Coordinates of C-alpha atoms in Angstrom, one line a residue:
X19 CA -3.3 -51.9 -22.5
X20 CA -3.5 -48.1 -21.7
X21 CA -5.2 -48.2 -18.5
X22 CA -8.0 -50.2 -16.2
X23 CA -10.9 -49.6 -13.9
X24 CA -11.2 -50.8 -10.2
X25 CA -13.6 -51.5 -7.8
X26 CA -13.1 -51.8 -4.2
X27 CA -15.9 -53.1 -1.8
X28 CA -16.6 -52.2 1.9
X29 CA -16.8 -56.0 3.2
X30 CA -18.9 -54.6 6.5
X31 CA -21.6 -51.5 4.8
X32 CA -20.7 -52.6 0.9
X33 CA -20.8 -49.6 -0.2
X34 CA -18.0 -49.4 -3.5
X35 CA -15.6 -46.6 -5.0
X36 CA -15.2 -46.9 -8.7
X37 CA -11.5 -45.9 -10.2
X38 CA -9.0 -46.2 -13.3
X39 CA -5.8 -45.7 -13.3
X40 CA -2.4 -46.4 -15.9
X41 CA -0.8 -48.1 -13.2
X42 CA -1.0 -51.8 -11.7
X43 CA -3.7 -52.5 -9.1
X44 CA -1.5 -52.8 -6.4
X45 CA 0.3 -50.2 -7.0
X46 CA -3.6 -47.8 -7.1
X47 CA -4.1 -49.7 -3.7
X48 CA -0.8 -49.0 -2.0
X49 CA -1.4 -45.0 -3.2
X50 CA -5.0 -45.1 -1.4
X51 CA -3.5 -46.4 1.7
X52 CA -0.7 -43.8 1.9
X53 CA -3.5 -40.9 1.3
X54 CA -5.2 -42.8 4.3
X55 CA -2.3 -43.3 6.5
X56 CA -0.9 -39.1 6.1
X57 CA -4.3 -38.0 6.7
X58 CA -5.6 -36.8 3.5
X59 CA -9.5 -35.2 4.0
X60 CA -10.8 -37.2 1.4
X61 CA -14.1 -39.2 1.2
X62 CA -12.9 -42.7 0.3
X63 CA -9.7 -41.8 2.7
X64 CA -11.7 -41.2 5.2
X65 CA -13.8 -44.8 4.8
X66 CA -10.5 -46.6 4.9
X67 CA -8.9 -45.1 8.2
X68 CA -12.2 -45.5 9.6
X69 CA -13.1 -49.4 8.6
X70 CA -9.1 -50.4 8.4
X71 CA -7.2 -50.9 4.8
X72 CA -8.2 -54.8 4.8
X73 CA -12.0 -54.5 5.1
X74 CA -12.2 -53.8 1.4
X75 CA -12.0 -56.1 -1.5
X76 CA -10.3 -54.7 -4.6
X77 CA -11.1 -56.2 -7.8
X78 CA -10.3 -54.8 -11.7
X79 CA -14.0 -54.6 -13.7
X80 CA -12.1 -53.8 -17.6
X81 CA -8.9 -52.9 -19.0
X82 CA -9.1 -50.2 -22.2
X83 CA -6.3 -49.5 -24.7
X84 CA -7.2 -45.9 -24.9
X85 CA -7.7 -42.8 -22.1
X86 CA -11.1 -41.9 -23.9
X87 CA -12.6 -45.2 -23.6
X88 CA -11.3 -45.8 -19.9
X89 CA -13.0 -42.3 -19.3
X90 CA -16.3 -43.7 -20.9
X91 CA -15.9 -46.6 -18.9
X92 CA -15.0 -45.0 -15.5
X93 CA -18.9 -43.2 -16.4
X94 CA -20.8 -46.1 -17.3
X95 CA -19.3 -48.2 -14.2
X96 CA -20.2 -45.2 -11.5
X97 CA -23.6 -44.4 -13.1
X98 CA -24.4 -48.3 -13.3
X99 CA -23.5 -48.9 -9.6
X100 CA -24.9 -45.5 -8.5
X101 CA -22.1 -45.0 -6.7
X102 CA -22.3 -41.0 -6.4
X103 CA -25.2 -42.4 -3.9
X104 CA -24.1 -42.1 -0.5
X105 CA -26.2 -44.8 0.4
X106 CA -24.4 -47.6 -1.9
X107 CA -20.7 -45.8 -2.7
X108 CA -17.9 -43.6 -2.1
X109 CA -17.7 -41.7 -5.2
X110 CA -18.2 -38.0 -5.4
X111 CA -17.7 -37.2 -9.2
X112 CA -19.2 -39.2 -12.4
X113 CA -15.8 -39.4 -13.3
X114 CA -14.0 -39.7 -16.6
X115 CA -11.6 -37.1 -15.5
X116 CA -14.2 -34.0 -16.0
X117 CA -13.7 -32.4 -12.6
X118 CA -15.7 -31.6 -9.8
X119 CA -19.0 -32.7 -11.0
X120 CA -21.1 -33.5 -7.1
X121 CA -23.8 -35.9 -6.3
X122 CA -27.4 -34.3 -6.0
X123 CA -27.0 -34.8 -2.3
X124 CA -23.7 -32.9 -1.9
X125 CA -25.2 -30.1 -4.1
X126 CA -28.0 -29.7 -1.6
X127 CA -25.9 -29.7 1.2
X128 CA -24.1 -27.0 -0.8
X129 CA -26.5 -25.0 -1.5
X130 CA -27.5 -24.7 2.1
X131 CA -24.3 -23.4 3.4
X132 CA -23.5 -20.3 3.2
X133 CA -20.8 -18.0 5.3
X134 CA -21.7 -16.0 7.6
X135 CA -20.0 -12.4 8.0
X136 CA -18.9 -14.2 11.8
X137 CA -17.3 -16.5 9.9
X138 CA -15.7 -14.7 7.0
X139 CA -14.7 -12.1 9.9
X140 CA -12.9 -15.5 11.5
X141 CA -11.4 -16.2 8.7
X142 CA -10.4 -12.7 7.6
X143 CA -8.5 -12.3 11.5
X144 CA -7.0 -15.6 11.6
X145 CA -5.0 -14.7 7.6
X146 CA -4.3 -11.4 9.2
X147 CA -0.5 -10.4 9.1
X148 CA 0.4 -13.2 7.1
X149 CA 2.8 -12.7 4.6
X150 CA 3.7 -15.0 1.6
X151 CA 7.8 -15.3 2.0
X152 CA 9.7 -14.5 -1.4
X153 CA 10.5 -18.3 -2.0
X154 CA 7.4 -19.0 -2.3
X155 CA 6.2 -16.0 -4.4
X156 CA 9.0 -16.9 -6.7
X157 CA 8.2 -20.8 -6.8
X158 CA 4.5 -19.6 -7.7
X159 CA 6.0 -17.2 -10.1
X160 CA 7.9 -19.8 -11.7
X161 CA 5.3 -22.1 -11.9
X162 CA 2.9 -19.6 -13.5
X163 CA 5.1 -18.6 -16.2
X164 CA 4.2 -19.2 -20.0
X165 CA 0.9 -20.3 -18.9
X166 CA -1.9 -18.3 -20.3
X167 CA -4.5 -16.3 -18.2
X168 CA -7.9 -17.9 -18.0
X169 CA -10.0 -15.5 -18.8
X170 CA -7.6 -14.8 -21.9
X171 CA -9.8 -14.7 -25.0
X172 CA -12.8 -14.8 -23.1
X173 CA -15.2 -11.6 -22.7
X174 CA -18.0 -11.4 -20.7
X175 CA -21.4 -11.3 -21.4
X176 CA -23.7 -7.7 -21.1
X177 CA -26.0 -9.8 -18.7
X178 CA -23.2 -11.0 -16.6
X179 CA -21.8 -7.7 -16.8
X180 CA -25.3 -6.4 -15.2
X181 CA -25.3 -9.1 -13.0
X182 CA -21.4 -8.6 -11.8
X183 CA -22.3 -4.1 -11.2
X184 CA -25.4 -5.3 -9.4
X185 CA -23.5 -7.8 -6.9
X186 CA -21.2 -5.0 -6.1
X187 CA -23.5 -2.1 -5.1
X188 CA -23.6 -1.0 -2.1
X189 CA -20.0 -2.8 -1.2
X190 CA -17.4 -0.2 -0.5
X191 CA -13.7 -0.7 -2.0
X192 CA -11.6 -3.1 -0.4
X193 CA -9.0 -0.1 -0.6
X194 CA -11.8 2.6 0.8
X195 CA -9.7 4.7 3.5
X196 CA -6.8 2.6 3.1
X197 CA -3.4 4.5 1.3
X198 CA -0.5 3.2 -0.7
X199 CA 2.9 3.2 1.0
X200 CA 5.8 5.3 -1.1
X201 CA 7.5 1.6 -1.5
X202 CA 3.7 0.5 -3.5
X203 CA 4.1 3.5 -5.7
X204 CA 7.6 3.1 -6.8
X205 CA 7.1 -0.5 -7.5
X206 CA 3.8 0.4 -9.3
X207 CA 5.2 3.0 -11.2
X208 CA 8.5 1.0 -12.0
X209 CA 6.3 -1.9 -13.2
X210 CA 4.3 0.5 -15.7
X211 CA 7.6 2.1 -17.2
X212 CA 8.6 1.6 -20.7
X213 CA 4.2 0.2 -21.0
X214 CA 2.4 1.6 -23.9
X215 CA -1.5 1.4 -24.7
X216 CA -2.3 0.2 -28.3
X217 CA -4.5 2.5 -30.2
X218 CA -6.9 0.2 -30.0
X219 CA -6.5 0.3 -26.4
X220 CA -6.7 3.8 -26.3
X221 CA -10.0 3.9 -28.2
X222 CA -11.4 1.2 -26.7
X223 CA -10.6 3.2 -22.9
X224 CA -11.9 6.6 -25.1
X225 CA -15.2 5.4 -25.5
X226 CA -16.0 3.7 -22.2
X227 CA -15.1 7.2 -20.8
X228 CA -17.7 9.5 -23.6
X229 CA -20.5 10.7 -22.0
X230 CA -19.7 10.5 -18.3
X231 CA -19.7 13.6 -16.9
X232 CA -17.8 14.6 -13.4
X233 CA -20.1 15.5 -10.3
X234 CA -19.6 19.1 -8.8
X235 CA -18.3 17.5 -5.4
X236 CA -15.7 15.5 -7.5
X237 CA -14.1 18.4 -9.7
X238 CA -14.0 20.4 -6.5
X239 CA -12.2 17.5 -4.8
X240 CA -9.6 17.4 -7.7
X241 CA -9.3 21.3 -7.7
X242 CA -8.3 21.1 -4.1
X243 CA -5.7 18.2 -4.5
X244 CA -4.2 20.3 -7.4
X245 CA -4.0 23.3 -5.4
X246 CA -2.4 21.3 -2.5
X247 CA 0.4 19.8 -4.8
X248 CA 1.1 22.6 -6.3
X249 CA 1.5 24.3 -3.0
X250 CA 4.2 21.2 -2.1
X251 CA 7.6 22.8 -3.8
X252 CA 9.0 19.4 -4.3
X253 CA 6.2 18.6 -6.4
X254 CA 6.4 21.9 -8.3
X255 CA 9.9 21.6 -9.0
X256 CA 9.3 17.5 -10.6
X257 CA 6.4 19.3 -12.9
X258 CA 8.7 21.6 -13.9
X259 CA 11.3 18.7 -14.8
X260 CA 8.6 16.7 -16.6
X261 CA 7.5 20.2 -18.7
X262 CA 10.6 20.9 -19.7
X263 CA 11.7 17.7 -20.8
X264 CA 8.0 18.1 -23.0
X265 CA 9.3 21.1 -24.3
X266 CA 12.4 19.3 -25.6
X267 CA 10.7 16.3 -27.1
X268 CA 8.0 18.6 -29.1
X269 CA 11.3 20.9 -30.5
X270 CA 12.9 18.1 -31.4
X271 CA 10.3 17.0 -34.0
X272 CA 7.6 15.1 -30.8
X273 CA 4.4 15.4 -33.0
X274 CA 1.6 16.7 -30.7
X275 CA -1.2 14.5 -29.8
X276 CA -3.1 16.9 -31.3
X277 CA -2.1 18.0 -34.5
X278 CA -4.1 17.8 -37.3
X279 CA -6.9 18.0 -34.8
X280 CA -9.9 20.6 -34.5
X281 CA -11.9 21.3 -31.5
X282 CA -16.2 21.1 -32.4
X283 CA -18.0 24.0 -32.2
X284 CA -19.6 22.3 -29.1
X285 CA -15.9 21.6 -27.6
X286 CA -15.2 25.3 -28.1
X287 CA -18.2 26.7 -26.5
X288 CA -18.0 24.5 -23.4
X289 CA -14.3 25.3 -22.9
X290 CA -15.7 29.3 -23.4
X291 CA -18.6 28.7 -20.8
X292 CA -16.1 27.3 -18.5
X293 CA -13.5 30.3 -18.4
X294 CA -16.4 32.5 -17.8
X295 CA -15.7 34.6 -14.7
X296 CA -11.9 33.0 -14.7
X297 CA -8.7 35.5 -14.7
X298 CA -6.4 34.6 -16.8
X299 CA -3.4 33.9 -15.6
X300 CA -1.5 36.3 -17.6
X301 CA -3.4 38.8 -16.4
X302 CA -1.4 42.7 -16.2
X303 CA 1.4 41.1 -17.1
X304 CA 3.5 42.5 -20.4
X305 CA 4.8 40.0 -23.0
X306 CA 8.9 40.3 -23.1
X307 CA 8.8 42.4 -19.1
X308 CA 11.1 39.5 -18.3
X309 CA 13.8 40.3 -15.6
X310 CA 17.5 40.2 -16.6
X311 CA 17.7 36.6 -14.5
X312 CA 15.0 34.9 -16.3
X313 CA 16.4 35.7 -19.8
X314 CA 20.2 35.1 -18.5
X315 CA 18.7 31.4 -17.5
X316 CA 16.6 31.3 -20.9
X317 CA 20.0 32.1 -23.0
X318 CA 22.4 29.5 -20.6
X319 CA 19.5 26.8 -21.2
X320 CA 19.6 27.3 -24.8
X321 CA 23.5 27.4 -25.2
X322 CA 23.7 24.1 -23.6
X323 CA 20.4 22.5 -25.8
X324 CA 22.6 23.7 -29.0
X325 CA 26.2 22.9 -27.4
X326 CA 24.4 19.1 -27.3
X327 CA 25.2 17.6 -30.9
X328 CA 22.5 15.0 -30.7
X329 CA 19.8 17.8 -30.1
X330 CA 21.1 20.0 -32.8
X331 CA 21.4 17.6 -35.6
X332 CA 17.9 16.7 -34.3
X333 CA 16.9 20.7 -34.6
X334 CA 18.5 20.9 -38.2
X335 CA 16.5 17.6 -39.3
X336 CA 13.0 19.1 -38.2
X337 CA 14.0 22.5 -39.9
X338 CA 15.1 21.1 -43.3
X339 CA 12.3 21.3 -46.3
X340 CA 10.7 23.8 -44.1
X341 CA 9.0 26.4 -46.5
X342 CA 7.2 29.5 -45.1
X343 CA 3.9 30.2 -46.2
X344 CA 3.4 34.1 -47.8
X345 CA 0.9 34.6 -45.4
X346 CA 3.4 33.5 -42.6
X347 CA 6.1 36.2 -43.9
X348 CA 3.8 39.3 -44.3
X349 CA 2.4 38.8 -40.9
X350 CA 6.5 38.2 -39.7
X351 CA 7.1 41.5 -41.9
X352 CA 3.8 43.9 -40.5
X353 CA 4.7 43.0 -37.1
X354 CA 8.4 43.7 -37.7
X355 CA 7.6 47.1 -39.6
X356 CA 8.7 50.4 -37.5
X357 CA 11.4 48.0 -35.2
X358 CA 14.8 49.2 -34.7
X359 CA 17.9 47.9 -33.1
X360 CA 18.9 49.6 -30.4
X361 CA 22.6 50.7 -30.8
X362 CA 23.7 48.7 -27.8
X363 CA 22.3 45.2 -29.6
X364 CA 24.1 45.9 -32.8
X365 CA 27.3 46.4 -30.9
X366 CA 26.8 42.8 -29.2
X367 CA 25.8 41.5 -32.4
X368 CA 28.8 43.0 -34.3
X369 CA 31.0 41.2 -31.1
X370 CA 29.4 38.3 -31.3
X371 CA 29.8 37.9 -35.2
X372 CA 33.7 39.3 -34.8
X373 CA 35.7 36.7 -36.4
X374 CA 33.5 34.2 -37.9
X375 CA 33.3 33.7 -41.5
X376 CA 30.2 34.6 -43.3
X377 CA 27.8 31.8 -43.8
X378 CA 27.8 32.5 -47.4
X379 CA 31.7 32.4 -47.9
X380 CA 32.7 30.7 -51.0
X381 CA 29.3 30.0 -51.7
X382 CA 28.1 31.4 -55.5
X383 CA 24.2 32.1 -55.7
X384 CA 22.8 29.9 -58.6
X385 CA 21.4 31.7 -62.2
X386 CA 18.1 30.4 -61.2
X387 CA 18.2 31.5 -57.6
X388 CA 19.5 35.4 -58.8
X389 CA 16.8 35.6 -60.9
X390 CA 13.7 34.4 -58.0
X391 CA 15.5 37.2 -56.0
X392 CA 15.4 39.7 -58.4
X393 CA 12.0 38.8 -59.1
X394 CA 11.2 38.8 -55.7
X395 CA 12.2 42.6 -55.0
X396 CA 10.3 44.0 -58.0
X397 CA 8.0 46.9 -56.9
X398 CA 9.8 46.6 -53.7
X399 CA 11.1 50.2 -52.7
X400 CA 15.6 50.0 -52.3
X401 CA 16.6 49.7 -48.6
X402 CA 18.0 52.8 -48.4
X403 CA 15.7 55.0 -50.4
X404 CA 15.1 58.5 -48.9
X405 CA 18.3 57.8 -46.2
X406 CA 21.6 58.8 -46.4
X407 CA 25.2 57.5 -44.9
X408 CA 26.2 59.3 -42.0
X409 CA 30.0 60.4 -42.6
X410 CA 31.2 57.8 -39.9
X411 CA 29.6 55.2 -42.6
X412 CA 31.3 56.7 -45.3
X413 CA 34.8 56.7 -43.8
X414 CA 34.5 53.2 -42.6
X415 CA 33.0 52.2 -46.6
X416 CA 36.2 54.1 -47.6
X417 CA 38.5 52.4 -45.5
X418 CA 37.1 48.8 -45.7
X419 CA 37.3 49.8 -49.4
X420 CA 41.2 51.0 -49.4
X421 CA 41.7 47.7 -47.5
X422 CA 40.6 45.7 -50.2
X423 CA 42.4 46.9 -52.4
X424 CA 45.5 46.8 -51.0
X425 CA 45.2 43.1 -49.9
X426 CA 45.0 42.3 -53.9
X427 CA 47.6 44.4 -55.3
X428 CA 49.8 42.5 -51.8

């Protein structure tokens, strides 16, 4: 025997609740009288603390050997007594374990309350303040791990969709005029760390977002927050933290979001229309007019980028294979054409390179790689055509010459 159904019988109105249960009968009877005794709100507890435990008879009407037929049964024996009728029973589901499924005359009853803003306003004060302690967060915690969301797998309809946007106008945000402390932020942005959108994800937030187009009073509203962060210098100095560290990534072989990417001709005249009227920021200013601070900082910054062996092996990696194009090296060469080294930045150079070996020490240039660089200076006029050594360069040619000569015959 799996299980059996019960009946228990008001001796004074005879109205009867229909159960089942896996257990004994008297142990089902001793569980209704507790749920009597501690108060529980129920209908059938209710009837007993109200007519006393012993003015029912209890009775078993079958025994099954399987939970599917005892829920079968539990339907037949509640639909056959009508005992989801007030008038004749106690029952307030048709049982069989399928939930709260109410009596017509419960659903009416239902159907005619409704709360009042008084009310919800009641309830709303009276919840005010509360705070759920961290046990209890972490015993609900606990108790809702591994088990999936509800609504997981599950999408909503477009008419329910309709009918959910429609229910909400007019209802301002539950967070309207309200602010986050710095404590929600951290935690907020602590629990997004190390999070990363699918592409699908991506796309899918891509599209919802095509077509809408930001009122005037909006972008205006988001022009003046910019301005107002910007004007905060703690808030400059973190976006100049969060750039930089940008900078690094992309050098380092970071593939831009955008490569491989083209703006539409329509993209490119809206961004056009847009800087109509604008000055650009780099207005009057002169490309390389840097003070002798800035570039001192520029040159620190990159010594210690390069002094990291992580980053350089990183640098070397991206810059392996690298071929550049012809086009690449005229422009390199036109723009380069009619520059000259001031004398004071080949003496730093010639200090700088003092003492290290030549990169091409002990290196031999392949047959194959002589003849592409012979190749590549045909028609090319000699370095030095139409100049002539000054006698300083001669002497030192003469010297560096004598030198070498007496080191081998040494």
């Amino acid at each position: 025997m799996h299980g059996l159904i019960y009946c228990a019988q008001n001796l004074i109105n005879k109205k009867i609740y229909i159960g089942q249960t896996i257990k004994t009968l008297e142990e089902r009877k001793t569980s209704h009288k507790q749920q009597a005794v501690s108060r529980i709100n129920g209908y059938f507890a209710r009837a007993i603390r109200k007519h006393s435990f012993d003015k029912f008879d209890w009775s078993i009407l079958t025994e099954e050997d399987t939970q599917d037929k005892l829920d079968e049964a539990e339907k037949y024996w509640i639909k056959t007594l009508e005992t989801m009728n007030p008038k004749y029973g106690y029952n307030l589901r048709s049982g069989g374990g399928v939930g709260m499924v109410f009596s017509l005359d419960i659903i009416k009853k239902l159907k005619k309350y409704k709360r009042t803003k008084e009310h919800i306003n009641k309830f709303r004060i009276a919840r005010m303040g509360h705070s759920v302690s961290k046990e209890t967060r972490e015993k609900i915690s606990i108790g809702n791990k591994g088990k999936p969301s509800p609504m997981k797998g599950k999408i909503f309809s477009e008419e329910h969709r309709k009918k959910l946007s429609l229910s909400h106008i007019g209802i301002p945000s539950v967070m309207k005029g309200k602010h986050h402390t710095e404590t929600s932020k951290i935690n907020m942005s602590l629990a997004k760390i190390g999070k990363k959108a699918s592409m699908e994800t991506k796309q899918k937030m891509s599209l919802a977002r095509k077509g809408i187009k930001m009122s005037k009073e909006f972008c205006e509203k988001s022009s003046i927050n910019s301005k107002e962060r910007w004007a905060n210098p703690e808030t400059r100095e973190k976006m100049s933290i969060g750039m930089k560290k940008a900078w690094i990534k992309r050098k380092i072989g970071f593939v831009s979001p955008m490569k491989g990417k083209y703006h539409s001709e329509e993209s490119k005249k809206k961004m056009s229309i847009a800087l109509i009227g604008k000055i650009p920021w780099n207005k009057g200013k002169k490309t390389g007019s840097q003070s002798e601070d800035t570039i001192r900082k520029k040159r620190m910054a990159m010594k210690k980028q390069w002094a990291d062996p992580e980053i350089k092996e990183r640098r070397i990696k991206t810059m392996i294979g690298r071929k550049r194009t012809k086009e690449s090296i005229e422009k390199f060469r036109k723009k380069r054409m009619g520059h000259s080294v001031s004398e004071e930045t080949r003496k730093k150079i010639s200090i700088g390179n003092k003492g290290k070996p030549s990169s091409m020490k002990g290196k031999i240039h392949s047959e194959e790689s002589k003849r592409k660089m012979s190749l590549s200076h045909i028609g090319l006029p000699v370095g030095m055509t139409g100049k002539h050594h000054t006698e300083e360069t001669k002497q030192r040619m003469r010297l560096a010459k004598i030198g070498k000569t007496l080191s081998k015959v040494g």
